[in-house]
XYZ file of C-alpha atoms in Angstrom:
247
model
C 361.926 -76.178 212.364
C 363.062 -74.303 209.692
C 364.073 -77.282 207.874
C 361.080 -79.232 207.237
C 359.302 -76.901 206.057
C 361.210 -76.144 203.732
C 361.625 -79.647 203.487
C 358.510 -79.614 202.265
C 358.679 -78.036 198.997
C 361.894 -80.052 197.699
C 360.744 -82.654 194.052
C 360.911 -85.729 195.227
C 364.353 -85.752 193.318
C 365.629 -83.698 196.700
C 365.134 -80.603 193.456
C 364.155 -77.752 194.076
C 360.490 -77.130 192.343
C 359.794 -76.375 189.516
C 360.118 -80.442 189.560
C 360.866 -81.872 186.607
C 358.294 -83.915 184.544
C 354.940 -81.767 187.110
C 352.337 -82.161 184.795
C 348.957 -80.042 186.211
C 346.396 -81.535 188.601
C 343.595 -83.014 186.744
C 340.897 -80.317 188.403
C 342.683 -77.489 185.653
C 341.711 -79.701 182.346
C 338.651 -77.778 181.436
C 336.623 -79.840 178.419
C 337.004 -77.490 175.624
C 332.425 -77.857 174.316
C 332.119 -76.245 178.957
C 330.086 -73.911 179.566
C 329.126 -71.760 182.570
C 326.450 -69.941 182.418
C 326.378 -66.847 185.102
C 323.252 -64.986 186.201
C 322.018 -62.910 184.470
C 322.311 -58.265 185.831
C 318.485 -56.904 185.860
C 319.569 -54.167 184.872
C 315.429 -52.543 184.820
C 313.730 -49.814 186.233
C 312.222 -52.323 188.296
C 314.071 -54.778 190.809
C 310.473 -57.327 190.432
C 312.052 -57.552 187.851
C 314.948 -59.583 189.590
C 312.955 -62.956 188.241
C 312.688 -62.721 184.592
C 317.166 -62.351 185.399
C 317.774 -65.388 187.935
C 314.903 -67.102 185.364
C 315.506 -67.159 182.158
C 319.014 -67.740 183.086
C 318.730 -70.706 185.189
C 316.520 -72.442 181.777
C 319.484 -71.829 180.695
C 321.642 -73.929 181.889
C 318.664 -76.456 181.178
C 317.976 -76.410 177.801
C 322.145 -75.527 177.048
C 322.504 -78.415 179.721
C 320.295 -80.818 176.410
C 322.750 -81.307 174.139
C 325.434 -84.311 175.251
C 328.538 -82.759 172.970
C 328.535 -79.622 175.609
C 329.735 -79.836 179.855
C 327.059 -77.574 180.720
C 327.730 -75.837 184.471
C 324.915 -76.485 187.594
C 323.471 -73.878 187.766
C 325.035 -74.255 191.554
C 328.174 -74.122 189.737
C 326.671 -70.505 188.867
C 325.697 -69.115 192.032
C 328.232 -69.685 193.976
C 330.872 -66.778 192.100
C 327.549 -64.794 191.979
C 328.005 -62.134 192.548
C 332.091 -61.537 192.229
C 333.082 -58.097 191.234
C 334.222 -57.043 188.041
C 334.621 -61.155 187.322
C 337.710 -61.637 184.877
C 336.648 -64.939 182.585
C 340.387 -66.334 183.162
C 339.647 -66.709 186.580
C 336.287 -67.548 186.531
C 337.311 -69.919 183.194
C 340.083 -71.664 185.873
C 337.230 -71.956 189.326
C 334.686 -73.568 187.623
C 336.804 -75.960 184.628
C 334.948 -73.643 181.892
C 336.483 -72.544 177.824
C 333.476 -70.945 178.317
C 331.235 -67.469 180.196
C 327.716 -67.287 178.423
C 327.491 -63.618 180.443
C 323.700 -61.505 179.631
C 321.621 -58.531 180.975
C 318.074 -57.634 180.581
C 316.212 -55.092 181.153
C 312.748 -54.600 180.868
C 310.525 -51.557 180.170
C 307.124 -51.195 179.839
C 305.616 -54.705 177.013
C 309.293 -54.175 175.698
C 312.171 -57.230 176.989
C 316.187 -56.053 176.242
C 317.979 -59.019 176.645
C 322.219 -58.911 175.682
C 324.192 -61.858 175.994
C 327.562 -62.900 174.841
C 329.324 -65.792 174.913
C 333.097 -65.329 175.946
C 336.045 -67.676 175.842
C 338.346 -67.861 179.230
C 341.783 -68.831 177.447
C 341.774 -65.485 176.240
C 338.478 -63.334 176.904
C 337.839 -62.365 174.166
C 333.848 -62.071 172.609
C 333.239 -65.530 170.736
C 329.534 -64.694 169.843
C 327.009 -61.658 170.892
C 322.986 -60.488 170.534
C 320.896 -58.051 171.153
C 317.153 -59.329 171.860
C 314.881 -56.813 171.399
C 311.227 -58.395 171.656
C 308.211 -57.524 173.707
C 307.256 -59.214 176.879
C 305.158 -61.954 175.373
C 307.187 -63.497 173.136
C 310.445 -64.569 175.767
C 309.261 -68.126 175.592
C 310.977 -67.849 171.982
C 314.052 -65.279 173.087
C 314.953 -68.627 175.217
C 314.892 -70.916 172.581
C 316.895 -68.042 170.384
C 318.983 -67.775 172.738
C 319.994 -71.399 173.667
C 320.139 -72.682 170.542
C 322.516 -69.350 168.600
C 324.786 -70.030 172.280
C 325.493 -74.051 171.453
C 326.205 -72.887 167.781
C 328.701 -70.948 168.489
C 330.184 -73.873 170.505
C 329.935 -76.943 169.031
C 330.130 -75.489 164.463
C 326.681 -76.294 163.919
C 324.026 -78.577 165.493
C 322.226 -81.306 164.543
C 318.972 -81.508 164.114
C 317.528 -83.680 167.015
C 319.686 -81.184 169.160
C 318.501 -77.795 167.029
C 314.879 -79.642 168.165
C 315.140 -79.855 171.837
C 316.343 -76.271 172.066
C 313.375 -75.477 170.012
C 310.854 -77.013 171.925
C 308.957 -75.465 173.342
C 308.413 -76.374 177.101
C 304.651 -74.922 177.266
C 302.896 -71.798 174.520
C 300.755 -69.886 177.379
C 303.173 -67.227 178.399
C 301.367 -66.505 181.522
C 302.562 -70.032 182.910
C 305.673 -69.510 182.017
C 306.102 -66.314 183.568
C 303.896 -68.128 186.159
C 307.133 -70.874 185.976
C 310.027 -68.088 185.589
C 308.759 -66.807 189.693
C 307.639 -69.701 190.849
C 312.177 -70.600 190.135
C 313.303 -67.325 191.311
C 310.952 -67.764 194.867
C 311.675 -70.524 195.764
C 315.663 -70.218 195.027
C 314.954 -68.901 198.354
C 315.909 -72.513 200.462
C 314.031 -71.337 203.116
C 310.219 -73.016 204.476
C 308.311 -69.908 202.970
C 309.965 -69.389 200.122
C 310.050 -72.577 198.798
C 306.477 -73.054 199.474
C 305.533 -69.865 197.726
C 307.752 -71.311 194.810
C 304.715 -74.344 194.794
C 301.925 -72.268 194.794
C 302.860 -70.312 191.843
C 303.661 -74.120 189.347
C 300.600 -74.556 190.885
C 299.029 -71.708 188.856
C 301.616 -72.224 186.551
C 300.121 -75.749 186.176
C 296.431 -74.729 186.542
C 296.488 -73.039 182.717
C 298.430 -76.188 181.094
C 297.607 -78.915 183.052
C 301.324 -80.584 180.450
C 303.521 -78.351 181.758
C 306.264 -80.744 182.735
C 309.046 -78.604 183.993
C 306.489 -76.907 186.716
C 305.957 -80.219 187.985
C 310.132 -81.674 187.591
C 310.160 -78.136 190.156
C 307.092 -79.521 192.595
C 309.698 -82.270 192.312
C 312.373 -81.096 193.674
C 310.162 -78.964 196.345
C 309.389 -81.607 197.666
C 312.534 -83.412 197.988
C 314.333 -79.959 199.624
C 310.754 -79.711 201.870
C 311.780 -83.390 203.051
C 315.321 -83.031 204.008
C 313.873 -79.821 206.115
C 310.630 -79.025 207.147
C 308.446 -81.752 205.597
C 308.303 -85.603 207.247
C 310.671 -87.313 205.299
C 307.998 -90.346 203.485
C 305.490 -87.096 203.211
C 307.773 -85.395 201.391
C 309.534 -88.398 199.433
C 306.020 -89.058 198.566
C 304.749 -86.214 196.747
C 308.725 -85.891 195.200
C 307.480 -88.866 193.792
C 303.681 -88.000 192.446
C 305.133 -84.998 190.497
C 308.038 -86.502 189.260
C 305.267 -89.177 187.343
C 303.813 -85.951 185.998
């Protein structure tokens, strides 16, 4: 048996590792413009404000994904590494195959929101860009647009006019509708039937304030898709998915 185990560690030519001509596996490759957005930390005294940190994180992922020159990792990949103790950017970069990481923290006090955001190169652990946004909570829509544009610009060097227009477009001009939307994202993340329906109700309230809020309809389409998979009759759930998506 020992000889069998040793044989498994031999190179094709019979020599011991490292093998001549060995190349890194494709899984280790990272696109130069690849980026992963880690979930923002909620530093507010009120833990109920966690919805704002979560919602802004996921919205930033969506916004950056609109820049085709960026390879943006999905929120599911960010959820997979969430809560890692003192995450090392080099280790996370290899695990997520990302050349850059976006990290941040949020602190809300009364009507003021303070957001600290950093862009880190995973190859070296060096900070490529950082900014602090200290503004009124009613200005969340503008803060989100500014972060997306500055992060994308720091990676690409310079945004094209159409990219800047996409990143700075407001999904709604109603700050209350947007707050309900962020609450809905956070609620639905539980993925239980109760949490999905709670998210649906919050998106309904956002749409009631702004019937042209396309992103809220898109989130409802996703919720109906999840409900159809596990909690409601598929025929009904998929029809509701189609109706919300068509809106």
